[in-house]
Short mmCIF file of C-alpha atoms in Angstrom, two decimals:
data_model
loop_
_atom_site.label_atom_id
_atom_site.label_comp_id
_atom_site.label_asym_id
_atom_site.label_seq_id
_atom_site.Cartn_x
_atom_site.Cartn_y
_atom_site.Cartn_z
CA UNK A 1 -17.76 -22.10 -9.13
CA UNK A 2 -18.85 -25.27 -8.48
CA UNK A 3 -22.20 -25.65 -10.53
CA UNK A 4 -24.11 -28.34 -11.99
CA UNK A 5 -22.45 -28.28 -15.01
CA UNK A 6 -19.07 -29.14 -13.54
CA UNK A 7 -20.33 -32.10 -10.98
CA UNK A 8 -22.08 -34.11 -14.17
CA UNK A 9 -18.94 -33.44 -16.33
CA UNK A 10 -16.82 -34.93 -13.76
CA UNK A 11 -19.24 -38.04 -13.28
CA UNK A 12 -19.30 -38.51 -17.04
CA UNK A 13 -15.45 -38.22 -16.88
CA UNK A 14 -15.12 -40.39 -13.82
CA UNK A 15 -11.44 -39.99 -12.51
CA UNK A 16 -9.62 -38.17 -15.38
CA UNK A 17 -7.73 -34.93 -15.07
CA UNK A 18 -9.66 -32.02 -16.75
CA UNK A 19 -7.61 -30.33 -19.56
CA UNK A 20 -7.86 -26.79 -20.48
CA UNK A 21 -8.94 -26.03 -23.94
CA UNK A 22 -4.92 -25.20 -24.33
CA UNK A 23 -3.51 -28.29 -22.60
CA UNK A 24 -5.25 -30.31 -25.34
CA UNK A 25 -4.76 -27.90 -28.16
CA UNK A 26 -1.26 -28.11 -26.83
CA UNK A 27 -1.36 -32.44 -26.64
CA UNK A 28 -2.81 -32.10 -30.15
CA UNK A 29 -0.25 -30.46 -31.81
CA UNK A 30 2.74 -31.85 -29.60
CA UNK A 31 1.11 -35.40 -31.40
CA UNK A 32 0.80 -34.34 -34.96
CA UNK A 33 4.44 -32.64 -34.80
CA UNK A 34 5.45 -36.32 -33.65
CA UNK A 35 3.97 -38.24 -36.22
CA UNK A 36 5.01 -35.59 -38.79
CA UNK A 37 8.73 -36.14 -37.39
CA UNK A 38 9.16 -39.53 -36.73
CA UNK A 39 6.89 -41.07 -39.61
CA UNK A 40 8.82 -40.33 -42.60
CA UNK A 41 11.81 -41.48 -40.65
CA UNK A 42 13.08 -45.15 -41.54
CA UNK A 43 12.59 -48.20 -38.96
CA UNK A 44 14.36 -51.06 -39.12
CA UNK A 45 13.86 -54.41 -38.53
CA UNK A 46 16.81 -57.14 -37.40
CA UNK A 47 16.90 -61.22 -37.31
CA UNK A 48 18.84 -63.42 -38.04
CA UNK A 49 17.80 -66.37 -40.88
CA UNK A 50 18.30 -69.98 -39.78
CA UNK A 51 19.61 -71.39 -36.36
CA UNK A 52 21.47 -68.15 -34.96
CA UNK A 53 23.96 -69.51 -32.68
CA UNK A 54 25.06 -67.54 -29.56
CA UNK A 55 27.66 -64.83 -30.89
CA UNK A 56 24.71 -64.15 -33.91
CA UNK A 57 22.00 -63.61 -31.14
CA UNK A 58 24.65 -61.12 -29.72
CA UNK A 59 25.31 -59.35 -32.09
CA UNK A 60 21.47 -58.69 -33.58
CA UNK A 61 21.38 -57.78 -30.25
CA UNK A 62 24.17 -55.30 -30.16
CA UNK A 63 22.44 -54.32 -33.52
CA UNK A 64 19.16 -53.20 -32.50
CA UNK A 65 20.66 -51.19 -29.64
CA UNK A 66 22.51 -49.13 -32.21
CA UNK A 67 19.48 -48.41 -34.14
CA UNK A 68 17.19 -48.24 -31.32
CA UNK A 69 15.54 -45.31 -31.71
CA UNK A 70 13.89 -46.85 -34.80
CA UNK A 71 13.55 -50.37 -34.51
CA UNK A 72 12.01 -53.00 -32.13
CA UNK A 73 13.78 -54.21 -28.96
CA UNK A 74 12.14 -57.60 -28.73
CA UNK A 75 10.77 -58.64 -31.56
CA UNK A 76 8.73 -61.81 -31.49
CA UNK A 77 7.70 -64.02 -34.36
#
């Protein structure tokens, strides 16, 4: 129904969605499973050292979308 209960847990909530006890049981486990798989996976990292001229921006470019699952896109320094 709707009870008191409900009414002050959605003004403590404000506007977010309420999750079932599974949905975040599910969120939970869909994270660690993540973090399991992707952490001990290698990143990767690609610059160029010095002045890199056109073609050398190009192809770090070309680089990173290769191995862009596991590196940065835009890397800033």
């Amino acid at each position: 129904g709707n009870g008191a209960g409900e009414s002050r847990n959605s003004q403590i909530l404000g506007n977010l969605p309420l999750q079932s006890r599974h949905q975040r049981r599910q969120r939970a486990q869909a994270r660690q499973r993540s973090e399991r798989d992707f952490g001990s996976v290698p990143h990767s990292f690609v610059f160029a050292r010095g002045r890199p001229g056109r073609s050398l921006r190009s192809l770090c470019r070309d680089l990173r979308r290769v191995l862009e699952p596991f590196t940065t896109r835009n890397l800033q320094v």
